[in-house]
Coordinates of C-alpha atoms in Angstrom, one line a residue:
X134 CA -29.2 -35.7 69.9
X135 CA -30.7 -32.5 69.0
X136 CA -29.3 -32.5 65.7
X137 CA -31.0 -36.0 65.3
X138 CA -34.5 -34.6 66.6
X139 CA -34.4 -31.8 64.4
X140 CA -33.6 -34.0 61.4
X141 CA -36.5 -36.4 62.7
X142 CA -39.0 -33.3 63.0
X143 CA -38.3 -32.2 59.4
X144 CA -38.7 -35.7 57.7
X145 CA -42.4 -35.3 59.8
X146 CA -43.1 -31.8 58.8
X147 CA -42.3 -32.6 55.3
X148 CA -43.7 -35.9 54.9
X149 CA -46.7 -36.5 52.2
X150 CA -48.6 -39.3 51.5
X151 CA -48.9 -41.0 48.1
X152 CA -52.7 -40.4 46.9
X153 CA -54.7 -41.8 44.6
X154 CA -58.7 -41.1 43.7
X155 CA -61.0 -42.9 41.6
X156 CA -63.9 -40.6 40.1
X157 CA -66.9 -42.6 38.9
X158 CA -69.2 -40.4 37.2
X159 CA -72.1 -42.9 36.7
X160 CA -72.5 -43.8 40.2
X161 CA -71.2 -40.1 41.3
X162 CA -68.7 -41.3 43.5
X163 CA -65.4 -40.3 44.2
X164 CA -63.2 -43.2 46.3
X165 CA -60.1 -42.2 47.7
X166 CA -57.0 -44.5 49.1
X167 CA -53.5 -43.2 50.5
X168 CA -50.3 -44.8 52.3
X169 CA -49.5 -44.8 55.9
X170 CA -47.3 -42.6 57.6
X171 CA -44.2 -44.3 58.8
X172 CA -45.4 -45.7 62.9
X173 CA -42.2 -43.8 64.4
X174 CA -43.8 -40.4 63.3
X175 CA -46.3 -40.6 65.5
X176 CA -49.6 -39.9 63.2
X177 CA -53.5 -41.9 64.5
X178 CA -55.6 -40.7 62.2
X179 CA -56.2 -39.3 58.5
X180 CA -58.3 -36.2 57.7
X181 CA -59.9 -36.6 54.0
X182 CA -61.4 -33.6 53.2
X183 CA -63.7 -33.0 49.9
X184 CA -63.4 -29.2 48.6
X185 CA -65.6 -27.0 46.3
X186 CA -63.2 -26.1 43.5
X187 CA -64.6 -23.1 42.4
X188 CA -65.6 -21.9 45.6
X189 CA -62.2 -22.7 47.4
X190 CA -64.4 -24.2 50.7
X191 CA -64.5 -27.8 52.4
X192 CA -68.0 -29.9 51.7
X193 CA -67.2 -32.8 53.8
X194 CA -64.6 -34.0 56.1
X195 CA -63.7 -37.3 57.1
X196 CA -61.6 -38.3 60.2
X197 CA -60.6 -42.4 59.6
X198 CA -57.6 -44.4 61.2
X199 CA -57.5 -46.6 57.6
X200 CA -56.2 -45.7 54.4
X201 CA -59.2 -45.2 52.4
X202 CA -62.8 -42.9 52.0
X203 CA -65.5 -43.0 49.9
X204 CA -67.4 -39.4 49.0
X205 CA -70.6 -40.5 47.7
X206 CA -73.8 -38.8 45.8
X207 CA -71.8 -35.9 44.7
X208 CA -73.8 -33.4 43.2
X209 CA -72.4 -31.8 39.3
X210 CA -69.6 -29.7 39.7
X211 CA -65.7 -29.2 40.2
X212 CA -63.8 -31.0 43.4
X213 CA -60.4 -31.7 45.0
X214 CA -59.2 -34.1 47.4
X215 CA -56.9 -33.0 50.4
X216 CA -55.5 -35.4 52.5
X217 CA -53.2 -34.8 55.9
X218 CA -52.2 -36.9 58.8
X219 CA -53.0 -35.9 62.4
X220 CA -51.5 -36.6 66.0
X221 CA -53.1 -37.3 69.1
X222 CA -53.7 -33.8 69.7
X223 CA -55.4 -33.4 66.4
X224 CA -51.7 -31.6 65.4
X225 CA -50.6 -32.3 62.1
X226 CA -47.5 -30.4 60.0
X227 CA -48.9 -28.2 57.3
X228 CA -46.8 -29.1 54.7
X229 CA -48.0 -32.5 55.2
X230 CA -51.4 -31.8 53.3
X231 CA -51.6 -33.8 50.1
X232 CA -54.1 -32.2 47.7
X233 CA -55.3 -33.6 44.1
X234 CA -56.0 -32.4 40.6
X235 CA -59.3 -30.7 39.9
X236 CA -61.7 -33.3 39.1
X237 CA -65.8 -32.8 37.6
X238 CA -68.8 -35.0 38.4
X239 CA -70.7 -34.4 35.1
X240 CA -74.3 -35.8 34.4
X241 CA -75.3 -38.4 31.8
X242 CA -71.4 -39.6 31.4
X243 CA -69.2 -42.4 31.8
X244 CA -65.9 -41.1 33.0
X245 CA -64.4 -43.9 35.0
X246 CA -60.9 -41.6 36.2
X247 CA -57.8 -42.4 38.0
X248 CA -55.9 -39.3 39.9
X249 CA -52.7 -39.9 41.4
X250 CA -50.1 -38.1 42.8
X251 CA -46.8 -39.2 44.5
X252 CA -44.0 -37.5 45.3
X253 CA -43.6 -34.6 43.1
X254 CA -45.6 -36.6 40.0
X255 CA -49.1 -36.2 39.1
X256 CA -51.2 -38.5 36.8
X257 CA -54.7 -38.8 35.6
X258 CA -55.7 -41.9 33.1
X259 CA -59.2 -42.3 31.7
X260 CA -60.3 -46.1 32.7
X261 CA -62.8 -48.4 31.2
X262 CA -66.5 -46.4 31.7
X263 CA -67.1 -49.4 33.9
X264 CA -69.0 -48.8 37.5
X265 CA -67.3 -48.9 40.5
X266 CA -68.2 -51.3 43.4
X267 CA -67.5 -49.2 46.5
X268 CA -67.8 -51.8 48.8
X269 CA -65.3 -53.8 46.6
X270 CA -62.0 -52.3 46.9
X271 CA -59.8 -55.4 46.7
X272 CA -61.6 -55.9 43.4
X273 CA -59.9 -52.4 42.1
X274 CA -56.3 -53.4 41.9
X275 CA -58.1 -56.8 39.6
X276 CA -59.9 -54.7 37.5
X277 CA -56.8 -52.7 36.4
X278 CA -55.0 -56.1 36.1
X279 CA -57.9 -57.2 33.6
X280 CA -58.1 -53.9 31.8
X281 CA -53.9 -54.0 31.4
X282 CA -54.7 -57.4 29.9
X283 CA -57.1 -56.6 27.4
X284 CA -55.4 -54.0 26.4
X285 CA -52.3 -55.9 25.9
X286 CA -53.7 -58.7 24.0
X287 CA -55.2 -56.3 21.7
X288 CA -51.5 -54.8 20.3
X289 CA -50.0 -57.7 20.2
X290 CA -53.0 -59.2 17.7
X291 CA -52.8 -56.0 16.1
X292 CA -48.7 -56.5 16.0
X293 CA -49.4 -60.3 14.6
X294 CA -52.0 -59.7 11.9
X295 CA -49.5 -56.7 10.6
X296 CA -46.1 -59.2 10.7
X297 CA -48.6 -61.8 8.8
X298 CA -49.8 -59.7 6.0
X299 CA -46.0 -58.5 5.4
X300 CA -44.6 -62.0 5.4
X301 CA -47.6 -63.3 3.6
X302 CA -46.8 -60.4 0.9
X303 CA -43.1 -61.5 0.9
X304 CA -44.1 -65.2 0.4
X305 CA -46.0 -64.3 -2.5
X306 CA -44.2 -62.4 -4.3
X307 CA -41.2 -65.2 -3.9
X308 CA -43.3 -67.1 -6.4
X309 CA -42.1 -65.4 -9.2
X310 CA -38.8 -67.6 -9.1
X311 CA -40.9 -70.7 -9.2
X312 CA -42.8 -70.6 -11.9
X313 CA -43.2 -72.3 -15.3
X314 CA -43.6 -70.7 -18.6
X315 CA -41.4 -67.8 -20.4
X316 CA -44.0 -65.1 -19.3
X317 CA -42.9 -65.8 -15.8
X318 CA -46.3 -67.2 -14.6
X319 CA -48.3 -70.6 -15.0
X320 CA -50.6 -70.6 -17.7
X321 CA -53.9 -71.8 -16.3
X322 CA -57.3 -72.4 -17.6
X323 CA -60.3 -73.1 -15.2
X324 CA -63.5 -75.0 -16.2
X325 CA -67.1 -74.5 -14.1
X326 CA -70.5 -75.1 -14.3
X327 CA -73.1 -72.7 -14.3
X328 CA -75.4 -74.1 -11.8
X329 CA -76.8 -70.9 -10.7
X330 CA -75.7 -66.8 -10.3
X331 CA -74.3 -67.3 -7.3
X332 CA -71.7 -70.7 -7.9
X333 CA -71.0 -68.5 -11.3
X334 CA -69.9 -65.1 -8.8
X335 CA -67.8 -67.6 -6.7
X336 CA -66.1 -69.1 -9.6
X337 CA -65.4 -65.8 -11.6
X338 CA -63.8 -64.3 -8.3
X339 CA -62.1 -67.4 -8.0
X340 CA -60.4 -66.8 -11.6
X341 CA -59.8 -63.1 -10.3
X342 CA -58.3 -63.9 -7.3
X343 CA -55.8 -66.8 -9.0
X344 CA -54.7 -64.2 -11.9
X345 CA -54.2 -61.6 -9.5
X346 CA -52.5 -62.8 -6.2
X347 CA -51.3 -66.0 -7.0
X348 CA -48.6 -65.2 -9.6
X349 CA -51.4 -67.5 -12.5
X350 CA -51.9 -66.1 -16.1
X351 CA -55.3 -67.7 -16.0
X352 CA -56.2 -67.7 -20.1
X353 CA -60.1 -66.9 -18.9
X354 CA -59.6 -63.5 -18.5
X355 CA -58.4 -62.9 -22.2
X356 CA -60.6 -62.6 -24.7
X357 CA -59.2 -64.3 -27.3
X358 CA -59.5 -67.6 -26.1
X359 CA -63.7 -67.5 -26.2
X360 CA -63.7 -69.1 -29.5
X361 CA -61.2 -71.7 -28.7
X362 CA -63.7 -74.8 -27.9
X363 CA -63.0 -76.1 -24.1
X364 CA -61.2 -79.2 -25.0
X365 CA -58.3 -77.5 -26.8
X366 CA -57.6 -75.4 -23.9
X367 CA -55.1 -78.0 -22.7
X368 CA -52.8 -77.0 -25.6
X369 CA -52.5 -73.3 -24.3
X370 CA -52.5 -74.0 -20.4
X371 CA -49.8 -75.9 -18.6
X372 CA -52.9 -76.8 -15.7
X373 CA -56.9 -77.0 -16.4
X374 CA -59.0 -76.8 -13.2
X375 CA -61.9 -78.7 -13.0
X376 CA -64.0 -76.8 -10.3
X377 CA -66.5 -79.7 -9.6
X378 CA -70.5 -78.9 -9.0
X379 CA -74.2 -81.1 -8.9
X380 CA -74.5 -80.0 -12.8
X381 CA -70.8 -80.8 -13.8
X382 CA -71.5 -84.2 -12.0
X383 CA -74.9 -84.7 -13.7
X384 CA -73.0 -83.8 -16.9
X385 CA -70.6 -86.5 -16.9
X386 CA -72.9 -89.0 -15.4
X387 CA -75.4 -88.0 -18.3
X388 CA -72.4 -88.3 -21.0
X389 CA -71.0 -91.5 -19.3
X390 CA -74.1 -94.0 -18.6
X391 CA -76.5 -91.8 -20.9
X392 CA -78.7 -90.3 -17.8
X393 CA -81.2 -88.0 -17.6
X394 CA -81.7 -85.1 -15.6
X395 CA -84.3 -81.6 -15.9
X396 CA -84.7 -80.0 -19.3
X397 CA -82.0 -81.8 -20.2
X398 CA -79.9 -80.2 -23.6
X399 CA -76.8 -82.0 -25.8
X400 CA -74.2 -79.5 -24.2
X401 CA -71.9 -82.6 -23.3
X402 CA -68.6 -82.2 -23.3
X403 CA -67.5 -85.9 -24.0
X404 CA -64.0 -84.8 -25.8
X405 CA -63.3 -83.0 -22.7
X406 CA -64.3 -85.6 -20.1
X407 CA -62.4 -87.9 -22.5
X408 CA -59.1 -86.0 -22.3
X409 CA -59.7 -85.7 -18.2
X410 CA -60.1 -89.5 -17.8
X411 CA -57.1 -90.2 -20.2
X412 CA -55.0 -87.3 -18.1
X413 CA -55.5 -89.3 -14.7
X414 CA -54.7 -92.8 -15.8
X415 CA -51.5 -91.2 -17.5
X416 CA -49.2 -89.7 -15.5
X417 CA -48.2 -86.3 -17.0
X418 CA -44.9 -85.7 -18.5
X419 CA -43.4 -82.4 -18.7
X420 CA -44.9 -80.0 -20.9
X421 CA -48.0 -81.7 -21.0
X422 CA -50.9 -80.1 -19.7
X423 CA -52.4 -81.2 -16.6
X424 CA -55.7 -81.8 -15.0
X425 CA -56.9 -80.8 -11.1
X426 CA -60.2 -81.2 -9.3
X427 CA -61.3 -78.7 -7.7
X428 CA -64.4 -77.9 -5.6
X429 CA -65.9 -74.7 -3.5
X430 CA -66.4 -76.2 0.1
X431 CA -70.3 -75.9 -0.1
X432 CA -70.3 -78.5 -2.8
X433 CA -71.5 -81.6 -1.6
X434 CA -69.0 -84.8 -1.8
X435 CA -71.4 -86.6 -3.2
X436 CA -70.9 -84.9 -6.7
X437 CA -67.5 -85.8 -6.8
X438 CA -66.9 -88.1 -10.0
X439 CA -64.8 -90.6 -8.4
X440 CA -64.0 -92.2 -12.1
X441 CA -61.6 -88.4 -12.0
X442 CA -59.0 -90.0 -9.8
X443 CA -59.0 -87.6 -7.3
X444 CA -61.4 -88.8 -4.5
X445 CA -60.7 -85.7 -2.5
X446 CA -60.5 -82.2 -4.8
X447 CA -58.5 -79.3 -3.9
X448 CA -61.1 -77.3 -1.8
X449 CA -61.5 -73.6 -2.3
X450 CA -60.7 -72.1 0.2
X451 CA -59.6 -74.3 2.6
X452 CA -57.0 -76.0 0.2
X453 CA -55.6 -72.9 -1.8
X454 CA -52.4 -72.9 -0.1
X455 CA -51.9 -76.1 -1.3
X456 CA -53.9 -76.0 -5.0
X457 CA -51.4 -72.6 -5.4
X458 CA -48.0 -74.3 -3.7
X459 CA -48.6 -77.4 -6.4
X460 CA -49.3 -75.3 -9.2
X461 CA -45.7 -73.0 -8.4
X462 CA -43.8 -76.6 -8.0
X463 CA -43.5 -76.1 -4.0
X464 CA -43.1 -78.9 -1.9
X465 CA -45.2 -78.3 1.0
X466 CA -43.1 -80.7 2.9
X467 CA -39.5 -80.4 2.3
X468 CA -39.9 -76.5 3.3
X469 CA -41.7 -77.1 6.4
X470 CA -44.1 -74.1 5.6
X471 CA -40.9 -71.4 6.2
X472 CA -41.7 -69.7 2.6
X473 CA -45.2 -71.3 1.8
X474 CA -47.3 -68.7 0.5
X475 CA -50.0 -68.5 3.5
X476 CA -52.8 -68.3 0.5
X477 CA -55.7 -68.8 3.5
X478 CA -54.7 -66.1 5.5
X479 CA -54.0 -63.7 2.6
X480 CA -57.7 -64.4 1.2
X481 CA -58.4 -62.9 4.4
X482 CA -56.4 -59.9 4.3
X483 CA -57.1 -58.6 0.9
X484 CA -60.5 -57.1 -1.2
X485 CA -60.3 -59.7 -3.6
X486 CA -60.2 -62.3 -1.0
X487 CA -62.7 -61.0 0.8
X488 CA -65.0 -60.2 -2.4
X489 CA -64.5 -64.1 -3.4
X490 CA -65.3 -65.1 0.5
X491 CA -68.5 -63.2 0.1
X492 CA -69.4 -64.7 -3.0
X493 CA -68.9 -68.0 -1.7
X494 CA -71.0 -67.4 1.3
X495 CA -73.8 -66.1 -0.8
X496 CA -73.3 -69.3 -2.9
X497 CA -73.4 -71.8 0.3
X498 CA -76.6 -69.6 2.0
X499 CA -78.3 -70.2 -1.6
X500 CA -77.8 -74.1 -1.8
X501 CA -78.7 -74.2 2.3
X502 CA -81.8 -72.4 1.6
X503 CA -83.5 -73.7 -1.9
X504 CA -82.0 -77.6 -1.3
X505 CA -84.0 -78.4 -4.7
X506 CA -82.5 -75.7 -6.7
X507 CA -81.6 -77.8 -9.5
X508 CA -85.1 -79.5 -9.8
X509 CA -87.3 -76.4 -9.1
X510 CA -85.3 -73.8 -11.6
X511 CA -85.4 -76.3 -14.6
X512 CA -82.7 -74.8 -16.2
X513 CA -80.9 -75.3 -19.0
X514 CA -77.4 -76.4 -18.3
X515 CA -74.0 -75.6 -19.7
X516 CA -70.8 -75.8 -19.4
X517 CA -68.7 -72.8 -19.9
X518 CA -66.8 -72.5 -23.0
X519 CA -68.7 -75.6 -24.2
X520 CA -70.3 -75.9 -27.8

């Protein structure tokens, strides 16, 4: 029995509790919680003492029966926390003392600080500069729950938008096997109005961002097709795409039914609206060049020439995965988007794409803001590439 009683007296002499202390330098408070002694060793009360640091003496001592304290309006300076059990006596086993890392109360910061030690680990984490509720300490173990969370959802979007770009840069670059013409990319040739600067920036980044990224040799970026007049295009491209605007519309309605609209000039392209309207009602064989509708989402529907066959135009951006995945001969639905080239989300991810998402947003705050644009600048309208 005295073997067992000396084995008991040791566990108590060498027993320490598990501590933890949260420093809150904006409310200069310092909130400390422990575990309790196993019953059998005979311990009623806790002694939490705060200590000068520097000065090696106690500030404040409190005596509790629970497992937590609260040290408040702590002046600036350097502090520990000792914690040790006591017996009814007011005995306790010197080796039982539990004593924390130096921590500061500093003014004018933030520091929201967790100090633990347990056994013969010590930890301090930097929280969320976030106020403490001392009065709240259930709410302590749901703030760390929250702050885990946030955290966590942060690296895995991080993790998600990284995967995305690389498959997106995978899918394509698999484009090179699908394409058309002996220099390994679709010839294209895109037709816009020049309503105003601003439709003009979205459509020439539009042109840059289909040469670029979307494996497209689009023929308006070499010069040596500026003197070949708009309608003959169709013999050099295997696409031409119609990007659809209020002067393109008022340019066919002025060239079909002989309207009228502002200043009004003979830059009609009647062979080319000619060879659109004959491209439509035929259905294209191979080889033969072929004609899409396009439109940047700002344009109003309205301005869509139904007479083009295509009541509903490929819409830039929203549509580009699918403008691009018919252009490359991809069937969006036999593939079941496993290598689609995710067009939308690269625009996203790239300078380009985000240069031609700015210059379509300039474009669309224009239009929202001077809703008479095409009446009040009077301007003289052309086609580009037109004679």
């Amino acid at each position: 029995m005295s073997t067992e009683l000396a084995g008991k007296n040791d566990k108590i002499r060498r027993w320490k509790t598990c501590l933890s202390v949260i420093v809150d330098d904006r409310n200069r408070m310092a909130h400390v919680t422990f575990e309790h002694a196993p019953p059998e060793y005979g311990f009623v009360d806790y002694i939490v003492s705060l200590n000068d640091a520097v000065k090696k003496r106690n500030i404040l001592r409190i005596q509790t029966n629970t497992t937590s304290a609260n040290f408040t309006d702590l002046k600036n300076g350097d502090y520990t926390i000792v914690v040790y059990p006591i017996n009814d006596n007011n005995c306790y086993p010197f080796c039982s003392r539990r004593k924390s890392d130096i921590f500061s109360i500093e003014r004018n910061t933030n520091n929201l600080l967790n100090l633990t030690v347990c056994g013969n680990e010590t930890r301090t984490k930097t929280l969320i500069n976030r106020p403490l509720e001392a009065t709240a300490t259930p709410n302590i173990w749901k703030f760390y729950l929250l702050f885990l969370s946030l955290i966590f959802v942060i690296i895995a979007f991080i993790v998600y938008r990284r995967k995305r770009r690389h498959i997106t840069a995978d899918n394509l670059s698999s484009l090179k096997n699908n394409t058309t013409t002996s220099t390994g990319k679709v010839k294209v040739f895109v037709i816009y109005a020049e309503d105003h600067p601003f439709h003009t920036e979205a459509c020439q980044s539009f042109v840059h961002y289909l040469n670029e990224h979307c494996f497209c040799d689009v023929l308006n970026t070499y010069p040596e097709y500026d003197s070949v007049p708009v309608p003959d295009m169709e013999k050099h491209s295997d696409f031409v795409l119609v990007i659809n605007s209020q002067t393109l519309y008022c340019e066919f309605r002025a060239w079909k039914f002989r309207e009228t609209y502002p200043d009004m000039k003979s830059y009609f392209c009647h062979e080319l609206f000619e060879k659109i309207l004959q491209n439509v009602k035929e259905s294209p064989s191979s080889g033969t060049c072929e004609y899409l509708m396009c439109a940047m989402d700002y344009t109003d529907d309205k301005y869509i020439p139904l007479e083009f066959g295509r009541c509903e135009p490929f819409k830039i951006i929203d549509d580009m995965t699918d403008l691009v995945c018919y252009i490359q001969k991809l069937d969006l639905s036999s593939i079941k988007g496993r290598d689609i080239p995710r067009v939308s989300e690269h625009i996203y991810t790239s300078p380009d794409g985000n240069a031609l998402l700015s210059a379509i947003e300039d474009a669309r705050y224009f239009e929202k803001t001077h809703p008479n644009w095409f009446q009040e600048e009077n301007i003289s309208v052309s086609v580009t590439g037109c004679l």
